[in-house]
Coordinates of C-alpha atoms and ligand atoms in Angstrom, one line a residue:
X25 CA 24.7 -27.3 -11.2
X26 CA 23.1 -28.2 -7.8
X27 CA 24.6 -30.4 -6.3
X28 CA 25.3 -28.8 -3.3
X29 CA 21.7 -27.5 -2.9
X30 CA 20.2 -31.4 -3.5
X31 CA 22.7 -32.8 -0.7
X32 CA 21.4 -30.0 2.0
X33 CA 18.1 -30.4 0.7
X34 CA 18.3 -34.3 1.6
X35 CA 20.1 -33.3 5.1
X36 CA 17.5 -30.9 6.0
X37 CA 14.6 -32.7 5.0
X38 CA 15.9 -34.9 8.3
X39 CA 15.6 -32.4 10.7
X40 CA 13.2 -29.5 9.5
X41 CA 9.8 -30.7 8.0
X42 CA 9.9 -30.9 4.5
X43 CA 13.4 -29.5 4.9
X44 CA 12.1 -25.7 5.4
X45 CA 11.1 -23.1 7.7
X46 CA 8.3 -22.1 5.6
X47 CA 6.5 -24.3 3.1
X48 CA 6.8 -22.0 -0.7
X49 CA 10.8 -22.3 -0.2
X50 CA 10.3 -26.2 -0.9
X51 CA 9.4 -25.4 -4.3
X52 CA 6.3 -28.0 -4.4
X53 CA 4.5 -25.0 -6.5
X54 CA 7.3 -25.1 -9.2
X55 CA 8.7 -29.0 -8.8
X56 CA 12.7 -29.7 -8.0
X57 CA 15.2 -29.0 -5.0
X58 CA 15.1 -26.0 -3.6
X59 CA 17.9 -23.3 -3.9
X60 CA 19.9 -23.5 -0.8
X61 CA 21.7 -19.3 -0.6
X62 CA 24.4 -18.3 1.2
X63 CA 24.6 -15.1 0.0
X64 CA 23.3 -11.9 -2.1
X65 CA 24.9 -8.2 -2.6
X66 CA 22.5 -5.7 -4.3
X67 CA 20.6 -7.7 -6.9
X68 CA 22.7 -10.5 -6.8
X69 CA 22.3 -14.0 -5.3
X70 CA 24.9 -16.5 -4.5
X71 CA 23.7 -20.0 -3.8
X72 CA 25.1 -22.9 -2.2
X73 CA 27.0 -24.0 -6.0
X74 CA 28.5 -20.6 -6.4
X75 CA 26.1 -19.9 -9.1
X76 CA 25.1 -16.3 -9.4
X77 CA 21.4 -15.0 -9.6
X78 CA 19.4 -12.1 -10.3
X79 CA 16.8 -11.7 -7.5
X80 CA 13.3 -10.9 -8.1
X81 CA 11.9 -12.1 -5.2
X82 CA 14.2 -9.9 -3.0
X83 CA 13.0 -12.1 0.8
X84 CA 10.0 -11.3 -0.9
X85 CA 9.5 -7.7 -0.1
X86 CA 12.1 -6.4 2.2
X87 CA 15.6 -6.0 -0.4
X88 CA 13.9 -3.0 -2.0
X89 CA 17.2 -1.2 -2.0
X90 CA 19.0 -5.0 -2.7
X91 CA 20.6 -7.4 -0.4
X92 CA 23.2 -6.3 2.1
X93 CA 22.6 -2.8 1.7
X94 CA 25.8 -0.9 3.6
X95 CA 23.6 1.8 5.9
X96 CA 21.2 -1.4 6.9
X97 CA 23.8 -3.7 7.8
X98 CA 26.2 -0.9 9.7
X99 CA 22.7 0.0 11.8
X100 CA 23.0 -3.9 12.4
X101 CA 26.2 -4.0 13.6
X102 CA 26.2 -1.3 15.5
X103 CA 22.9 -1.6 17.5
X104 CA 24.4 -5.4 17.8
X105 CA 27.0 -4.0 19.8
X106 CA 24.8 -2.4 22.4
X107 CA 23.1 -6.1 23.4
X108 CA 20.6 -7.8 21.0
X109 CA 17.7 -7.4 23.2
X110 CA 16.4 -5.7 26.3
X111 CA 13.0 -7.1 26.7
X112 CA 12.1 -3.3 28.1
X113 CA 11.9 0.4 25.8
X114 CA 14.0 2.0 23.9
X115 CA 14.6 5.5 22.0
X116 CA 15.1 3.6 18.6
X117 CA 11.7 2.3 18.9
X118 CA 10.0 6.0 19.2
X119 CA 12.3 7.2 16.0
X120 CA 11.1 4.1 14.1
X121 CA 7.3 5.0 15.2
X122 CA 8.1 8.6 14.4
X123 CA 9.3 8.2 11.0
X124 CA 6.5 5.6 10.3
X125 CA 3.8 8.3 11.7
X126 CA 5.2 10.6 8.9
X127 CA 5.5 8.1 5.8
X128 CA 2.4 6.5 6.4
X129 CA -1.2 8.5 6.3
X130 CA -3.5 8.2 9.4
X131 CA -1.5 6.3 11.9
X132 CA -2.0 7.9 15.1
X133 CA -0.4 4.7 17.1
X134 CA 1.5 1.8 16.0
X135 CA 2.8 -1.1 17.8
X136 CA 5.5 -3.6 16.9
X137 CA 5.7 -7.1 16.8
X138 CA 8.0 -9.6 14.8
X139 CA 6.1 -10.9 12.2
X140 CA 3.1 -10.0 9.2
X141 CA 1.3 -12.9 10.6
X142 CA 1.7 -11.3 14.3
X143 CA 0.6 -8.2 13.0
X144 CA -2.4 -9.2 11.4
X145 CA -3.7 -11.4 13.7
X146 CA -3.7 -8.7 16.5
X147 CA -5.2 -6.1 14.5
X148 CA -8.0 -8.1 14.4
X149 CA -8.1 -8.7 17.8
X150 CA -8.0 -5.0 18.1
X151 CA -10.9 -5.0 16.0
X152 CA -13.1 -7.3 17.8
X153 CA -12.1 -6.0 21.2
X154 CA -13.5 -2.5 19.7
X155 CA -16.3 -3.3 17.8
X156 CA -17.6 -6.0 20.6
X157 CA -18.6 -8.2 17.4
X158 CA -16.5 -11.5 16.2
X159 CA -16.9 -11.7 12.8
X160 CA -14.2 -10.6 10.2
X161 CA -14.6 -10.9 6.0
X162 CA -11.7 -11.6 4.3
X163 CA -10.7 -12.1 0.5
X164 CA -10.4 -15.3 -1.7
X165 CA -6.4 -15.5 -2.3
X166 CA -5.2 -12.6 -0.2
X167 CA -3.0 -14.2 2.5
X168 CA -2.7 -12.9 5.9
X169 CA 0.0 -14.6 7.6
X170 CA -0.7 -18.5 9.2
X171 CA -3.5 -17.1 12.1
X172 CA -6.4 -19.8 12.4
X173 CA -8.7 -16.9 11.5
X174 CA -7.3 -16.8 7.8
X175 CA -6.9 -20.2 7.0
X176 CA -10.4 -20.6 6.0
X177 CA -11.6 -20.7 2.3
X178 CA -15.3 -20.3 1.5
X179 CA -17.7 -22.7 2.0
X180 CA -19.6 -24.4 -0.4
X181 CA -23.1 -23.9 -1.7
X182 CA -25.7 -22.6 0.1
X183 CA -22.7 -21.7 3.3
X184 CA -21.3 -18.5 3.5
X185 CA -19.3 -18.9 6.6
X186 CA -16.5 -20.6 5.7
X187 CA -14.6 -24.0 6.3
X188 CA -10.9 -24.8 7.7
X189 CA -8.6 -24.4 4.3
X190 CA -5.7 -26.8 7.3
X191 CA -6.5 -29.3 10.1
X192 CA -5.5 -28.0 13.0
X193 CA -8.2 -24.7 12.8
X194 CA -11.4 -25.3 14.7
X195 CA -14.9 -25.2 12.6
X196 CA -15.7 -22.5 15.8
X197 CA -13.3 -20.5 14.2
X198 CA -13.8 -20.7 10.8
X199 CA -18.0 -19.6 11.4
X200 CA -16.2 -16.3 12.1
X201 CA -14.3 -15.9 9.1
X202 CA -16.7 -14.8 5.6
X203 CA -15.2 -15.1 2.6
X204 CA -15.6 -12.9 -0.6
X205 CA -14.4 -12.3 -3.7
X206 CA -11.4 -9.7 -4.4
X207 CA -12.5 -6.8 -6.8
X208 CA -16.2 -7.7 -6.0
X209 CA -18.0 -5.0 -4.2
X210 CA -21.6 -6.5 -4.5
X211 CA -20.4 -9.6 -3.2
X212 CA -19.2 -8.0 0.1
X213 CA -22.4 -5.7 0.2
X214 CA -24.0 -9.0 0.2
X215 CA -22.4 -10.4 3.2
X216 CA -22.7 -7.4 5.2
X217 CA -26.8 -7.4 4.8
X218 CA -26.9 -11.0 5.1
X219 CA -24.7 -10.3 8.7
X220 CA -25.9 -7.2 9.8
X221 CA -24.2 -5.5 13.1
X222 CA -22.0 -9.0 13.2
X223 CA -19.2 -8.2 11.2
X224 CA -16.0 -6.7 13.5
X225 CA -13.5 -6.5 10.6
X226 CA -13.1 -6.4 7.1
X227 CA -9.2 -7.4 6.2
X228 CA -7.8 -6.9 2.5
X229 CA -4.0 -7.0 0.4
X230 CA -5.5 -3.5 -0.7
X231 CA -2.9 -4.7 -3.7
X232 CA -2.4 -8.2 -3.5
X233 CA 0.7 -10.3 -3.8
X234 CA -0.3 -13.4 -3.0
X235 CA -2.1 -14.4 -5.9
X236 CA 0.4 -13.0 -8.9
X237 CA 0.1 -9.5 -8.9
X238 CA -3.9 -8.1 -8.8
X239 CA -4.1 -4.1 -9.0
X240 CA -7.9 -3.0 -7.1
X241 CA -10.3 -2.2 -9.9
X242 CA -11.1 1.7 -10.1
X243 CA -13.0 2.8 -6.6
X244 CA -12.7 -0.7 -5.7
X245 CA -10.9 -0.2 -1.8
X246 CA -13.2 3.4 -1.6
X247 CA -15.9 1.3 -2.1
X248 CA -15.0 -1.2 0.9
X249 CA -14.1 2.3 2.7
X250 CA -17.9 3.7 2.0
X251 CA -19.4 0.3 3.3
X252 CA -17.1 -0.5 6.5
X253 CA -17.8 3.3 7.5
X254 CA -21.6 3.1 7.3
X255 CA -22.1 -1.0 9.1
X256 CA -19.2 0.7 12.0
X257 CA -17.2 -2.2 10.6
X258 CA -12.9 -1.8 11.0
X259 CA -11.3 -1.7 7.7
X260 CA -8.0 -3.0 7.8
X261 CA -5.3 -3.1 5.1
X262 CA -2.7 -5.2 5.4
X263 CA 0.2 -3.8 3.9
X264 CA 3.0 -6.2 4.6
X265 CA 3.9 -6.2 0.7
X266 CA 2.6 -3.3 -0.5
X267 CA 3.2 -1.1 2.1
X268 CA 6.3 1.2 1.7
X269 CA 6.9 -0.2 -1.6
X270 CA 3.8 1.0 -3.8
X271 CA 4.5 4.4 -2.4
X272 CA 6.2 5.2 0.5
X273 CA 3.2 5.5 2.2
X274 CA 1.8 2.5 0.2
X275 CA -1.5 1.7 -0.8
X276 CA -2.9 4.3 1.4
X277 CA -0.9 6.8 0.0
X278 CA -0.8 5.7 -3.7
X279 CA -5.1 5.2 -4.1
X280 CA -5.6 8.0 -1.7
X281 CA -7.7 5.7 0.6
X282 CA -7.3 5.6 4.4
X283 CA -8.0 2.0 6.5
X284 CA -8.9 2.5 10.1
X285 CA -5.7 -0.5 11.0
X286 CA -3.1 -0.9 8.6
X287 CA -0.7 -4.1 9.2
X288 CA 3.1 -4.3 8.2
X289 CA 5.6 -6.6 7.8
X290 CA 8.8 -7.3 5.3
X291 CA 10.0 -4.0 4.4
X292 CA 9.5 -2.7 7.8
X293 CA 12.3 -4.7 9.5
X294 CA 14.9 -4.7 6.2
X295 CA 14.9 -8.4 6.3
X296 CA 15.0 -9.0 10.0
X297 CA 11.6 -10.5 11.8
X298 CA 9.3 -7.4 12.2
X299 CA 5.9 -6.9 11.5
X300 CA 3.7 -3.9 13.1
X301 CA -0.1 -2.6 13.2
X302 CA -1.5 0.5 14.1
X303 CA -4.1 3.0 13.6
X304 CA -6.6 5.3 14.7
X305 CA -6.0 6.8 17.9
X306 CA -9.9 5.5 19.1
X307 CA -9.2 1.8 17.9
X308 CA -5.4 2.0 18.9
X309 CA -6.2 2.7 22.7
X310 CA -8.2 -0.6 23.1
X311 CA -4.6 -2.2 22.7
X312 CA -2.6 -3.2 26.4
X313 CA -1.7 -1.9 28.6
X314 CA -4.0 1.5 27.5
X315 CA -6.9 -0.8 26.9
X316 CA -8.3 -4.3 27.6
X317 CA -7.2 -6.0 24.6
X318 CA -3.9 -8.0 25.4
X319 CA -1.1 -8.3 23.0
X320 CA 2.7 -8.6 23.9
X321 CA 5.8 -9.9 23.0
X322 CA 9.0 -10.7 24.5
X323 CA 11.2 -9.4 21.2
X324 CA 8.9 -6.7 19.9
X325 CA 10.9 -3.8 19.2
X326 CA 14.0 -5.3 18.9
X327 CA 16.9 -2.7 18.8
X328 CA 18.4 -5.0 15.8
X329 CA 15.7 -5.1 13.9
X330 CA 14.2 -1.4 14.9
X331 CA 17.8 0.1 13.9
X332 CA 17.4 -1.7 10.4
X333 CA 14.1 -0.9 9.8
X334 CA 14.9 2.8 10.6
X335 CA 17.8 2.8 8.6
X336 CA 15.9 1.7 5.6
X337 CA 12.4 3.6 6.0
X338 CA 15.1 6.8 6.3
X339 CA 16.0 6.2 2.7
X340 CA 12.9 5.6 1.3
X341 CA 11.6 9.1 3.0
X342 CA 14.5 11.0 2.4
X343 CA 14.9 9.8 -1.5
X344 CA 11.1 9.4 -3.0
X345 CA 13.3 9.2 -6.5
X346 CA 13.9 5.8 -5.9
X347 CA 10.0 5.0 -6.4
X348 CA 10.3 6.9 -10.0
X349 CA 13.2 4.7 -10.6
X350 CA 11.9 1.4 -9.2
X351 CA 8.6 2.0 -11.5
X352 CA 10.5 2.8 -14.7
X353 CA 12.3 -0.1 -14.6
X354 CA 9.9 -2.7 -13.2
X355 CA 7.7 -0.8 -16.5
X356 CA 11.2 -1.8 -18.6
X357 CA 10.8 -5.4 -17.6
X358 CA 7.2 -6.0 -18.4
X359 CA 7.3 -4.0 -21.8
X360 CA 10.0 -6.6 -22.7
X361 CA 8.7 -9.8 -21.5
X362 CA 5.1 -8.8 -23.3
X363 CA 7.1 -8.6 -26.2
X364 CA 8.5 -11.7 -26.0
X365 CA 5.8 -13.5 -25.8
X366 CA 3.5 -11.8 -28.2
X367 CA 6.7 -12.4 -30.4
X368 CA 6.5 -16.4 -29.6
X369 CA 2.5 -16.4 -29.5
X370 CA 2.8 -17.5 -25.7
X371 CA -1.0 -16.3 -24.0
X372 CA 0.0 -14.5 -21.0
X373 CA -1.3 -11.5 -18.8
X374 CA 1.0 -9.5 -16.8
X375 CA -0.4 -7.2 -13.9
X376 CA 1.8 -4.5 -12.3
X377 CA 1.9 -2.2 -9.8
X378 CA 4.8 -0.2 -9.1
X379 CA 7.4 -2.5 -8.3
X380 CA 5.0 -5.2 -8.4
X381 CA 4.5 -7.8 -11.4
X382 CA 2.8 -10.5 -11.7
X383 CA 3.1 -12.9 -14.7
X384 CA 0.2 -15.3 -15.6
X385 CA 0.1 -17.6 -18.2
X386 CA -3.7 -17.2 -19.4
X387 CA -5.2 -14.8 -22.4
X388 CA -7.7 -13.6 -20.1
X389 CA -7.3 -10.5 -17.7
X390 CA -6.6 -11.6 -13.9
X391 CA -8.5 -9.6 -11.7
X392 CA -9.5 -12.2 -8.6
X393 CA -8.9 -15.5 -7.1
X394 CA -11.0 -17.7 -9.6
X395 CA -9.0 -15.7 -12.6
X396 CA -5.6 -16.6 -11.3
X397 CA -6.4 -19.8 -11.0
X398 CA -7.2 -20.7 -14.0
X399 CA -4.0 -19.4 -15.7
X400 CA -1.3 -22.4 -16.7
X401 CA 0.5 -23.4 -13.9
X402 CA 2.7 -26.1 -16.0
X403 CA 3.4 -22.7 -18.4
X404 CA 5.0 -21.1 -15.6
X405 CA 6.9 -24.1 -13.8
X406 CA 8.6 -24.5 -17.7
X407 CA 9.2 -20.3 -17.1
X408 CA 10.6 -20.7 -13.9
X409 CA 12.8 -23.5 -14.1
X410 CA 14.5 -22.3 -17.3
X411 CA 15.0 -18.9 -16.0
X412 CA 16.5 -20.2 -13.2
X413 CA 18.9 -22.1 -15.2
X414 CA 19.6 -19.3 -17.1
X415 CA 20.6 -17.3 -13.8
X416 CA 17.1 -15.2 -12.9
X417 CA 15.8 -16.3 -9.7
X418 CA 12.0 -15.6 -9.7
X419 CA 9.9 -15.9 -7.1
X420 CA 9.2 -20.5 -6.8
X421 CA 5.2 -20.3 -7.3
X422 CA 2.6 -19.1 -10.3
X423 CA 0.7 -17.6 -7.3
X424 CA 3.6 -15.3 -6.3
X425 CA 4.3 -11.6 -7.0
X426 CA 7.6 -11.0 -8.3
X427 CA 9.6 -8.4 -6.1
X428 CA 11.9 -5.7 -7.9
X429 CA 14.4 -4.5 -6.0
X430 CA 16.4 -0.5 -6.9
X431 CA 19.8 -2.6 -6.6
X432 CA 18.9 -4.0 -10.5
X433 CA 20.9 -2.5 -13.4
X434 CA 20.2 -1.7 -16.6
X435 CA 22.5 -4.6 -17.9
X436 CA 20.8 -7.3 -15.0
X437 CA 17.1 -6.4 -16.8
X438 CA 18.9 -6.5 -20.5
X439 CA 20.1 -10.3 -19.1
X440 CA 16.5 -10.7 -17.5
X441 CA 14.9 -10.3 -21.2
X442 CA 17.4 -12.1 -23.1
X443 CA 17.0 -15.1 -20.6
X444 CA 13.7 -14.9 -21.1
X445 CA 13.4 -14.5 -25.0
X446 CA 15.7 -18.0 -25.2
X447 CA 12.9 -19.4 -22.4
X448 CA 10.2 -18.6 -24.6
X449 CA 11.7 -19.8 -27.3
X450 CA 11.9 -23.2 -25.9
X451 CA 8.3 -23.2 -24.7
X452 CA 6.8 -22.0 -27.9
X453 CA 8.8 -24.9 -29.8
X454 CA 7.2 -27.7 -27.1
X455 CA 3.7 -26.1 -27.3
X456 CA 3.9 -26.4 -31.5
X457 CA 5.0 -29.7 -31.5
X458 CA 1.7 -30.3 -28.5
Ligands
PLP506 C1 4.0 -12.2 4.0 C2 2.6 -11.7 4.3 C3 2.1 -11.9 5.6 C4 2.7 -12.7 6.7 O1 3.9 -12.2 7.1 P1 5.0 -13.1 7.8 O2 6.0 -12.2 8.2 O3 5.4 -14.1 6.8 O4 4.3 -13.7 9.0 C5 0.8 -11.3 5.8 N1 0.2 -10.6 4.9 C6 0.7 -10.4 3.6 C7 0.0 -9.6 2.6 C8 2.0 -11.0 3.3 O5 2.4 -10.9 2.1

């Protein structure tokens, strides 16, 4: 069945380390060769094999409205027309920050770059350069992009600055990075008395994806508001998942809290390589050439990937139905699956939010880091492996959100559950005979 994929696997591995651009496509998390695509309409991939899937992980964010979607990929060909790049302004790039300014609350200035991890990384170099301090707090299991400053995990015992989670980042930078615990409000109170007047930035997934699905307990992101306001700290949410998809002005919007720097990525660009950060006029003007803190970037604003972005953000302003429809049936899919599995006395706890589900093999709620890891990751490499065979491509990790996408049909979801009610069949069979 993937035979193709295994031989380009093999070639790759050759030339590309580990055979990937980015290390969860190698599928360590889940075991086997990666799925090698070569293409997708709506809801639908297309791997190397010819076999047919239905997406959930939708390039993990961006194919809200499904793959290839006609107005993005005219925008494309058009703007591609007209030179790929100028390396100097254009109009596209003031609609794009127009239309942004509208969807998204509080964003007096916004500035593109080309990736999430771009865009988080400067915001909190914009947040340093403004508060004159240097240290940031950040979240056990929310990912910010691959900046030194976010691989660190928390130190042990008696630490609390934290230690490199990769070689390559400097202990110098990891004594600037405090971790706390997601959904844990004391915890960062306690981090903010034991740094008082130190702490520059506070960076959260206000819902994050990088850890299954984990919704912010009531008041939770107020909370972090209340404190950031009163130590003069930046509060930054980085929406490169959840923004435009939770609502279309995305967390913000949906929990009715305002960040002073918001970061995007994903479904700002439609697929192509955008990410952006903006904010508060009084932070935003620090940024170069207004301010002293330097930031740049030869492709930023690239009319290819400005054009898509705008034609996509368009429809998600012009047609807030589509967020009724993407909740009901993202709601369809986990009413089913927690179904099935009550039905084939499988533990499991699913978290949602909007379009936004994760699945977690554990009895016990998921509400942080520790939680999610403790949930059976052999459970959901058995999961994803037969829904894969089965034609349901879900997203290739336990600690990964899955994506729903407006392109799915009733009869793709009615396929989803009855791939999955045969999955679970199988695993409840293995785990009796255990
Ligand atoms: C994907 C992601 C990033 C990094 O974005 P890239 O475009 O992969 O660099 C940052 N933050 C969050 C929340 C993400 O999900």
């Amino acid at each position: 069945m993937f035979e193709r994929s295994e031989d380009l696997f093999k070639r790759a591995q050759k030339f590309i380390p580990g055979g990937v651009n980015s290390p969860v496509r190698a599928f360590k998390a889940v075991g086997g060769t990666p799925v090698f695509f070569e293409k997708a309409k709506g809801a639908i991939l297309t791997d190397a094999d010819g076999n047919e899937y239905i997406d959930y992980v939708g390039s993990w964010g961006p194919m809200l409205l499904g793959h290839a979607w006609p107005p993005v990929i005219e925008a494309v060909q058009k703007a591609a027309e007209k030179s790929t790049s100028f390396g100097a302004p254009t109009e596209v790039e003031i609609e794009l920050a127009e239309l942004i300014q509208k969807m998204v609350p509080g964003l007096d200035k916004i500035r593109m770059v080309n990736s999430g991890t771009e865009a988080c990384m400067s915001a909190i170099r914009v947040a340093r350069g403004y508060t004159g301090r240097d240290k940031i707090i950040k979240f056990e299991g929310c990912y910010h992009g691959h900046g030194d400053s976010f691989l660190i995990k928390a130190g042990s015992g008696a630490l609390t600055f934290g230690t490199p989670s990769s070689p390559g980042v400097t202990k110098g930078t990891a004594k600037d990075t405090l971790t706390a615990s997601y959904n844990d409000l004391e915890g960062v109170q306690q981090l903010f008395d034991e740094h008082k007047g130190e702490i520059a930035a506070l960076i959260i997934e206000p819902v994050p994806g990088n850890m299954g699905c984990i919704p912010p307990a009531d008041g939770f992101l107020q909370g972090l508001k209340k404190i950031c306001a009163s130590e003069d700290t930046v509060l930054i949410f980085d929406e490169v998942m959840s923004g435009f998809r939770v609502a279309p002005g995305g967390a913000q919007e949906l929990y009715n809290v305002q960040a002073d720097l918001v970061a995007f990525g994903k479904i700002i660009g439609a697929g192509l390589p955008v990410g952006a950060y903006g904010g508060k006029e009084e932070i935003m003007k620090v940024v170069s050439p207004t301010g002293p803190v330097y930031q740049a970037g030869t492709l930023s604003g690239n009319p290819l990937a400005m054009h898509a972005g705008l034609a996509l953000l368009s429809e998600l302003h012009n047609n807030r139905a589509i967020y009724g429809e993407l909740d009901q049936k993202t709601t369809h899919l986990e009413e089913w699956l927690h179904r099935i599995f009550k039905h084939h006395e499988i533990p499991h706890t699913m978290n949602r939010v909007g379009s936004m589900l994760g699945i977690f093999f554990t009895d016990k709620p998921v509400t942080d880091f520790n939680s999610a890891s403790q949930t059976d990751v052999e459970m959901f490499k058995e999961f994803f492996h037969g829904m894969l065979k089965r034609g349901v491509y879900l997203p290739p990790s336990a600690y990964e959100s899955l994506f729903l996408s407006n392109a799915l049909t009733q009869e793709h979801l009615d396929q989803t559950v009855a791939a999955a009610d045969e999955v679970a069949e199988v695993m409840a069979e293995r785990m009796n005979k255990n």
